[in-house]
Amino acid sequence: MLKSILCDMIGIEYPIIQGGMAWIADSSLAAAVSNAGGLGIIAAANAPVDYVREQIRRTKELTDKPFGVNIMLLSSNAEEVAKMVCEEGVKVVTTGAGNPGKYIDMWKEHNIKVIPVVASVALAKRMERSGVDAVIAEGCESGGHVGELTTMALVPQVVDAVSIPVIAAGGIGDGRGVAAAFMLGAVGVQVGTRFLVSDECTVHQNYKDKVIAAKDIDTAVTGRSTGHPVRVLRNKLTRQFQILEKERAPLEEFEKLGSGALPRAARDGDIDMGSVMAGQIAGLVCKRQSCSEIISEMFEQAEKRMNYVNL
Ligand code: TUI
């Protein structure tokens, strides 16, 4: 079976981390991924600290396996959540959309494995110096907040720049993607989009249906001009964003249009005027399965592919 140092570091069976998808990754999804042998992640996103605490406690009731919390650093309560995970005895923290430098010493004092998402070699090196345990190198094929580089270009450059384990993310949706990530020097993968359509994912059914229906060219990045580029599935909202970008509209107009757009899609099922975050691999995601089926299928396929390559 495909194992790596990531499995030993965290105590998981398969070297796969579930993406910390904002407004989507709750205790149901996190526990299902962890019970299936991967590392489930609860997304703190912009949620109130007590909601995240509740999700952590619920996950502990649903699984005895390790799980983590993703802290979205753009959130106004990131600091509060960063402290709360220490109180709750969380074992693994992933971070996104920023530099978690100021929290790392505190997390390490609480024996938390710290695995930030990075989108550049510079941040990966800075994180290694700060004492993190591994980094997730996320290419811009991913859904949600994106950097500039693709997974294919970013992962090997990060692997060469640091001595800590590197996990690949962005555009990985099946066993071929897992095998490719290992070929690039990664010791694990982070997967979001494929888990979106899993049975245990509580996102609105309309959102799942839109991901399943998506073709290769159906994502777009909005918000480049505002400094918060986000990859989503194209819809009425993205077309309105594109008009604002063309008109070079003031920042307030973008904020007005984007405000509450993610819960509108994820919770309320408004896939026309909501933000349907998904990665470029959505075109490959075409059936709903349990998290356990997804993980075992991905790794069976990856192993076959890697053995074939070795022949
Ligand atoms: O964080 C993500 N993806 C996300 S967060 C999110 S919530 C949100 N909602 C509305 C607007 C914006 C965000 C949805 N999707 N992925 C991890 C990730 N982090 N990708 C890229 C980065 C990143 C980018 C720049 C990390 C650090 C960074 O630079 C920080 C620095 O100071 O160098």
CSV table of C-alpha atoms and ligand atoms in Angstrom, one decimal:
chain,number,residue,atom,x,y,z
A,1,MET,CA,0.0,0.0,0.0
A,2,LEU,CA,1.1,3.5,-0.8
A,3,LYS,CA,2.4,4.9,2.5
A,4,SER,CA,4.7,7.8,3.3
A,5,ILE,CA,6.3,9.7,6.2
A,6,LEU,CA,3.1,11.8,6.3
A,7,CYS,CA,1.2,8.7,7.5
A,8,ASP,CA,3.7,8.2,10.4
A,9,MET,CA,3.8,11.9,11.2
A,10,ILE,CA,0.1,12.2,11.7
A,11,GLY,CA,-1.0,8.6,12.4
A,12,ILE,CA,-3.1,8.1,9.3
A,13,GLU,CA,-3.4,5.1,6.9
A,14,TYR,CA,-3.5,6.9,3.5
A,15,PRO,CA,-1.4,10.0,2.8
A,16,ILE,CA,-4.4,12.2,2.0
A,17,ILE,CA,-5.6,15.4,3.7
A,18,GLN,CA,-9.1,16.8,3.0
A,19,GLY,CA,-9.2,20.4,1.9
A,20,GLY,CA,-10.5,22.8,4.5
A,21,MET,CA,-13.3,24.1,2.4
A,22,ALA,CA,-14.9,27.2,3.9
A,23,TRP,CA,-18.6,26.8,4.9
A,24,ILE,CA,-18.5,23.2,3.7
A,25,ALA,CA,-16.0,21.1,5.7
A,26,ASP,CA,-17.8,20.3,8.9
A,27,SER,CA,-17.7,17.5,11.4
A,28,SER,CA,-19.6,15.2,9.1
A,29,LEU,CA,-17.1,15.4,6.3
A,30,ALA,CA,-14.0,15.6,8.6
A,31,ALA,CA,-15.0,12.5,10.6
A,32,ALA,CA,-15.9,10.5,7.4
A,33,VAL,CA,-12.5,11.2,5.8
A,34,SER,CA,-10.7,10.4,9.1
A,35,ASN,CA,-12.7,7.2,9.6
A,36,ALA,CA,-11.7,6.2,6.0
A,37,GLY,CA,-8.0,6.5,6.8
A,38,GLY,CA,-7.2,10.0,5.6
A,39,LEU,CA,-6.9,13.3,7.6
A,40,GLY,CA,-10.3,15.0,7.9
A,41,ILE,CA,-10.3,18.7,8.3
A,42,ILE,CA,-12.9,21.1,9.8
A,43,ALA,CA,-12.9,24.5,8.1
A,44,ALA,CA,-13.0,27.4,10.6
A,45,ALA,CA,-13.4,29.9,7.7
A,46,ASN,CA,-15.2,33.0,9.0
A,47,ALA,CA,-17.4,31.0,11.5
A,48,PRO,CA,-17.8,32.1,15.1
A,49,VAL,CA,-15.3,30.5,17.5
A,50,ASP,CA,-18.0,28.6,19.4
A,51,TYR,CA,-19.3,27.0,16.2
A,52,VAL,CA,-15.9,25.7,15.4
A,53,ARG,CA,-15.4,24.5,18.9
A,54,GLU,CA,-18.7,22.6,18.6
A,55,GLN,CA,-17.6,21.0,15.3
A,56,ILE,CA,-14.4,19.8,17.0
A,57,ARG,CA,-16.3,18.2,19.9
A,58,ARG,CA,-18.8,16.6,17.5
A,59,THR,CA,-15.9,15.2,15.3
A,60,LYS,CA,-14.4,13.7,18.4
A,61,GLU,CA,-17.7,11.9,19.0
A,62,LEU,CA,-17.8,10.6,15.5
A,63,THR,CA,-14.2,9.3,15.2
A,64,ASP,CA,-11.3,8.2,17.3
A,65,LYS,CA,-8.9,8.9,14.4
A,66,PRO,CA,-6.8,12.0,14.0
A,67,PHE,CA,-8.4,15.1,12.4
A,68,GLY,CA,-7.4,18.7,12.0
A,69,VAL,CA,-8.8,22.3,11.8
A,70,ASN,CA,-8.1,24.7,8.9
A,71,ILE,CA,-7.7,28.3,9.9
A,72,MET,CA,-8.4,30.9,7.2
A,73,LEU,CA,-6.0,33.7,8.0
A,74,LEU,CA,-8.1,36.4,6.3
A,75,SER,CA,-10.8,35.9,8.9
A,76,SER,CA,-11.2,38.6,11.5
A,77,ASN,CA,-11.4,36.0,14.3
A,78,ALA,CA,-8.4,33.9,13.1
A,79,GLU,CA,-6.5,34.7,16.3
A,80,GLU,CA,-9.4,33.6,18.6
A,81,VAL,CA,-9.6,30.3,16.6
A,82,ALA,CA,-5.9,29.9,16.7
A,83,LYS,CA,-6.0,30.0,20.6
A,84,MET,CA,-9.2,27.8,20.8
A,85,VAL,CA,-7.6,24.9,18.9
A,86,CYS,CA,-5.0,24.7,21.6
A,87,GLU,CA,-7.6,24.6,24.4
A,88,GLU,CA,-9.5,21.8,22.6
A,89,GLY,CA,-6.5,19.6,22.1
A,90,VAL,CA,-6.6,19.6,18.3
A,91,LYS,CA,-3.8,17.5,16.9
A,92,VAL,CA,-3.3,19.1,13.4
A,93,VAL,CA,-3.7,22.6,12.1
A,94,THR,CA,-3.7,23.6,8.4
A,95,THR,CA,-3.8,27.2,7.4
A,96,GLY,CA,-4.9,29.1,4.3
A,97,ALA,CA,-4.8,32.5,2.6
A,98,GLY,CA,-2.0,34.0,4.5
A,99,ASN,CA,1.1,33.7,6.7
A,100,PRO,CA,0.5,32.0,10.1
A,101,GLY,CA,3.9,32.9,11.4
A,102,LYS,CA,2.8,34.6,14.6
A,103,TYR,CA,0.8,31.5,15.8
A,104,ILE,CA,3.4,28.8,15.1
A,105,ASP,CA,5.3,28.9,18.4
A,106,MET,CA,2.0,28.7,20.4
A,107,TRP,CA,0.8,25.7,18.3
A,108,LYS,CA,4.1,23.9,18.7
A,109,GLU,CA,4.0,24.5,22.5
A,110,HIS,CA,0.7,22.6,22.4
A,111,ASN,CA,2.2,19.7,20.4
A,112,ILE,CA,0.1,20.5,17.4
A,113,LYS,CA,1.3,19.4,13.9
A,114,VAL,CA,1.3,22.6,11.9
A,115,ILE,CA,0.9,22.3,8.1
A,116,PRO,CA,0.4,25.6,6.3
A,117,VAL,CA,-0.8,25.9,2.8
A,118,VAL,CA,1.8,27.9,0.7
A,119,ALA,CA,1.6,29.1,-2.9
A,120,SER,CA,5.2,30.1,-3.2
A,121,VAL,CA,8.8,28.9,-2.5
A,122,ALA,CA,9.4,32.0,-0.4
A,123,LEU,CA,6.6,31.3,2.1
A,124,ALA,CA,7.5,27.6,2.2
A,125,LYS,CA,11.1,28.5,3.2
A,126,ARG,CA,9.8,31.0,5.8
A,127,MET,CA,7.5,28.4,7.2
A,128,GLU,CA,10.3,25.8,7.5
A,129,ARG,CA,12.4,28.3,9.4
A,130,SER,CA,9.4,28.9,11.8
A,131,GLY,CA,9.4,25.2,12.7
A,132,VAL,CA,6.3,23.9,10.9
A,133,ASP,CA,6.0,20.1,10.4
A,134,ALA,CA,5.2,20.1,6.6
A,135,VAL,CA,3.8,22.4,4.0
A,136,ILE,CA,0.9,21.9,1.5
A,137,ALA,CA,2.0,23.4,-1.9
A,138,GLU,CA,-1.2,24.4,-3.5
A,139,GLY,CA,-1.4,25.2,-7.2
A,140,CYS,CA,-3.9,27.6,-8.8
A,141,GLU,CA,-5.9,24.7,-10.2
A,142,SER,CA,-7.5,24.5,-6.8
A,143,GLY,CA,-10.9,25.9,-5.8
A,144,GLY,CA,-11.3,29.0,-3.6
A,145,HIS,CA,-8.4,31.4,-2.8
A,146,VAL,CA,-5.6,30.8,-5.3
A,147,GLY,CA,-2.0,31.8,-5.8
A,148,GLU,CA,-0.2,32.3,-9.2
A,149,LEU,CA,1.6,29.0,-9.9
A,150,THR,CA,0.3,25.7,-11.1
A,151,THR,CA,0.7,22.5,-9.1
A,152,MET,CA,3.1,21.1,-11.7
A,153,ALA,CA,5.4,24.1,-11.4
A,154,LEU,CA,5.1,24.8,-7.7
A,155,VAL,CA,5.4,21.4,-6.1
A,156,PRO,CA,8.9,20.4,-7.4
A,157,GLN,CA,10.3,23.9,-6.6
A,158,VAL,CA,9.0,23.7,-3.1
A,159,VAL,CA,10.3,20.2,-2.7
A,160,ASP,CA,13.8,21.4,-3.7
A,161,ALA,CA,13.7,24.4,-1.4
A,162,VAL,CA,12.7,22.8,1.9
A,163,SER,CA,13.7,19.6,3.8
A,164,ILE,CA,10.3,19.1,5.5
A,165,PRO,CA,7.6,17.0,3.9
A,166,VAL,CA,5.6,18.6,1.0
A,167,ILE,CA,2.0,17.7,0.3
A,168,ALA,CA,0.7,18.6,-3.2
A,169,ALA,CA,-2.7,20.2,-3.7
A,170,GLY,CA,-4.7,21.7,-6.6
A,171,GLY,CA,-6.0,19.7,-9.5
A,172,ILE,CA,-5.8,16.3,-7.8
A,173,GLY,CA,-9.0,14.3,-8.2
A,174,ASP,CA,-8.1,10.7,-8.9
A,175,GLY,CA,-5.3,8.1,-8.6
A,176,ARG,CA,-3.4,9.5,-11.6
A,177,GLY,CA,-3.2,12.9,-9.8
A,178,VAL,CA,-2.0,11.1,-6.6
A,179,ALA,CA,0.7,9.3,-8.6
A,180,ALA,CA,1.8,12.5,-10.4
A,181,ALA,CA,2.1,14.3,-7.0
A,182,PHE,CA,4.4,11.6,-5.7
A,183,MET,CA,6.4,11.8,-9.0
A,184,LEU,CA,6.9,15.5,-8.3
A,185,GLY,CA,8.4,14.7,-4.9
A,186,ALA,CA,5.3,15.2,-2.7
A,187,VAL,CA,4.7,12.7,0.1
A,188,GLY,CA,0.9,13.2,0.2
A,189,VAL,CA,-2.0,15.0,-1.4
A,190,GLN,CA,-4.7,17.5,-0.3
A,191,VAL,CA,-8.0,17.0,-2.1
A,192,GLY,CA,-11.0,19.2,-1.9
A,193,THR,CA,-13.3,19.2,-5.0
A,194,ARG,CA,-13.7,15.4,-5.1
A,195,PHE,CA,-14.8,15.3,-1.5
A,196,LEU,CA,-17.4,18.0,-2.2
A,197,VAL,CA,-19.7,15.5,-3.8
A,198,SER,CA,-19.2,12.8,-1.2
A,199,ASP,CA,-22.2,11.3,0.6
A,200,GLU,CA,-21.0,12.7,3.9
A,201,CYS,CA,-20.4,16.2,2.6
A,202,THR,CA,-23.3,18.4,3.8
A,203,VAL,CA,-23.0,21.1,1.2
A,204,HIS,CA,-26.4,21.8,-0.6
A,205,GLN,CA,-27.4,19.3,-3.3
A,206,ASN,CA,-27.5,22.0,-5.9
A,207,TYR,CA,-23.8,22.7,-5.3
A,208,LYS,CA,-23.0,19.0,-5.7
A,209,ASP,CA,-25.0,18.8,-8.9
A,210,LYS,CA,-23.2,21.8,-10.3
A,211,VAL,CA,-19.8,20.2,-9.6
A,212,ILE,CA,-20.9,16.9,-11.1
A,213,ALA,CA,-22.2,18.7,-14.2
A,214,ALA,CA,-19.1,20.9,-14.6
A,215,LYS,CA,-16.8,20.5,-17.6
A,216,ASP,CA,-13.0,21.2,-17.8
A,217,ILE,CA,-13.4,24.9,-18.8
A,218,ASP,CA,-16.2,25.7,-16.4
A,219,THR,CA,-14.2,27.4,-13.6
A,220,ALA,CA,-13.1,31.0,-13.5
A,221,VAL,CA,-11.0,33.2,-11.2
A,222,THR,CA,-12.7,36.3,-10.0
A,223,GLY,CA,-11.3,39.0,-7.8
A,224,ARG,CA,-7.8,39.2,-9.2
A,225,SER,CA,-8.1,43.0,-9.3
A,226,THR,CA,-9.1,43.2,-5.6
A,227,GLY,CA,-6.2,41.1,-4.4
A,228,HIS,CA,-8.4,38.2,-3.4
A,229,PRO,CA,-8.4,35.8,-6.4
A,230,VAL,CA,-10.9,33.0,-6.0
A,231,ARG,CA,-11.6,30.1,-8.3
A,232,VAL,CA,-15.3,29.2,-8.7
A,233,LEU,CA,-17.7,27.6,-11.1
A,234,ARG,CA,-18.9,30.1,-13.7
A,235,ASN,CA,-22.5,31.4,-13.1
A,236,LYS,CA,-24.5,34.6,-13.1
A,237,LEU,CA,-22.4,35.9,-10.2
A,238,THR,CA,-19.0,35.4,-12.0
A,239,ARG,CA,-20.4,37.2,-15.1
A,240,GLN,CA,-21.4,40.2,-12.8
A,241,PHE,CA,-17.9,40.1,-11.3
A,242,GLN,CA,-16.4,40.2,-14.7
A,243,ILE,CA,-18.4,43.3,-15.6
A,244,LEU,CA,-17.2,45.0,-12.5
A,245,GLU,CA,-13.6,44.1,-13.3
A,246,LYS,CA,-13.9,45.4,-16.9
A,247,GLU,CA,-15.4,48.7,-15.6
A,248,ARG,CA,-12.7,48.9,-12.9
A,249,ALA,CA,-15.4,49.4,-10.4
A,250,PRO,CA,-14.6,50.6,-6.8
A,251,LEU,CA,-13.8,47.9,-4.2
A,252,GLU,CA,-17.1,48.5,-2.4
A,253,GLU,CA,-19.0,47.2,-5.4
A,254,PHE,CA,-17.0,43.9,-5.4
A,255,GLU,CA,-17.5,43.6,-1.7
A,256,LYS,CA,-21.3,44.2,-2.0
A,257,LEU,CA,-21.6,41.5,-4.8
A,258,GLY,CA,-19.3,39.0,-2.9
A,259,SER,CA,-20.8,39.5,0.5
A,260,GLY,CA,-22.3,36.3,1.8
A,261,ALA,CA,-21.9,34.6,-1.6
A,262,LEU,CA,-20.3,31.4,-0.3
A,263,PRO,CA,-23.0,30.5,2.3
A,264,ARG,CA,-25.6,31.5,-0.4
A,265,ALA,CA,-24.4,28.7,-2.6
A,266,ALA,CA,-23.1,26.1,0.0
A,267,ARG,CA,-26.0,26.4,2.6
A,268,ASP,CA,-28.9,27.9,0.6
A,269,GLY,CA,-28.2,26.2,-2.7
A,270,ASP,CA,-28.3,29.4,-4.8
A,271,ILE,CA,-25.9,28.3,-7.5
A,272,ASP,CA,-26.7,31.3,-9.8
A,273,MET,CA,-25.9,34.2,-7.4
A,274,GLY,CA,-23.8,32.2,-4.9
A,275,SER,CA,-20.1,31.5,-5.0
A,276,VAL,CA,-19.6,27.9,-6.1
A,277,MET,CA,-16.0,27.4,-5.2
A,278,ALA,CA,-14.4,24.3,-7.0
A,279,GLY,CA,-11.2,23.4,-8.6
A,280,GLN,CA,-10.3,22.8,-12.2
A,281,ILE,CA,-10.6,19.1,-11.7
A,282,ALA,CA,-14.4,19.5,-11.2
A,283,GLY,CA,-14.7,18.2,-14.8
A,284,LEU,CA,-13.3,14.9,-13.8
A,285,VAL,CA,-15.6,14.5,-10.7
A,286,CYS,CA,-18.7,12.9,-12.1
A,287,LYS,CA,-20.1,10.6,-9.4
A,288,ARG,CA,-21.1,10.7,-5.8
A,289,GLN,CA,-19.4,8.2,-3.5
A,290,SER,CA,-18.7,7.7,0.2
A,291,CYS,CA,-15.4,9.2,1.4
A,292,SER,CA,-14.2,5.7,2.0
A,293,GLU,CA,-14.9,4.7,-1.6
A,294,ILE,CA,-13.2,7.8,-2.9
A,295,ILE,CA,-10.0,7.2,-0.9
A,296,SER,CA,-9.7,3.5,-1.5
A,297,GLU,CA,-10.4,4.0,-5.2
A,298,MET,CA,-7.8,6.8,-5.5
A,299,PHE,CA,-5.1,4.9,-3.8
A,300,GLU,CA,-5.8,1.6,-5.6
A,301,GLN,CA,-5.6,3.5,-8.9
A,302,ALA,CA,-2.4,5.4,-7.9
A,303,GLU,CA,-0.6,2.2,-6.9
A,304,LYS,CA,-1.5,0.5,-10.2
A,305,ARG,CA,-0.3,3.6,-12.1
A,306,MET,CA,3.0,3.8,-10.2
A,307,ASN,CA,3.7,0.1,-10.7
A,308,TYR,CA,3.0,0.5,-14.4
A,309,VAL,CA,5.4,3.5,-14.5
A,310,ASN,CA,8.1,1.4,-12.8
A,311,LEU,CA,8.0,-1.4,-15.3
B,1,TUI,O1,-7.1,29.2,1.6
B,1,TUI,C1,-7.3,28.6,0.6
B,1,TUI,N1,-8.4,28.6,-0.1
B,1,TUI,C2,-9.6,29.2,0.3
B,1,TUI,S1,-9.8,30.2,1.7
B,1,TUI,C3,-11.3,30.5,1.3
B,1,TUI,S2,-12.4,31.5,2.3
B,1,TUI,C4,-12.5,32.9,1.3
B,1,TUI,N2,-13.7,33.3,1.1
B,1,TUI,C5,-13.8,34.4,0.4
B,1,TUI,C6,-12.8,35.1,-0.1
B,1,TUI,C7,-11.5,34.7,0.1
B,1,TUI,C8,-11.3,33.5,0.8
B,1,TUI,C9,-11.7,29.9,0.2
B,1,TUI,N3,-10.7,29.2,-0.4
B,1,TUI,N4,-6.3,27.9,0.0
B,1,TUI,C10,-5.0,27.9,0.6
B,1,TUI,C11,-4.2,29.0,-0.1
B,1,TUI,N5,-3.4,29.8,0.5
B,1,TUI,N6,-4.1,29.2,-1.4
B,1,TUI,C12,-3.2,30.2,-1.6
B,1,TUI,C13,-2.8,30.6,-0.3
B,1,TUI,C14,-1.8,31.6,0.0
B,1,TUI,C15,-1.7,32.7,-0.8
B,1,TUI,C16,-0.8,33.7,-0.4
B,1,TUI,C17,-1.1,31.5,1.2
B,1,TUI,C18,-0.3,32.4,1.6
B,1,TUI,C19,-0.1,33.5,0.8
B,1,TUI,O2,0.8,34.5,1.0
B,1,TUI,C20,0.9,35.0,2.3
B,1,TUI,C21,2.2,35.8,2.5
B,1,TUI,O3,2.2,36.6,3.4
B,1,TUI,O4,3.2,35.5,1.7
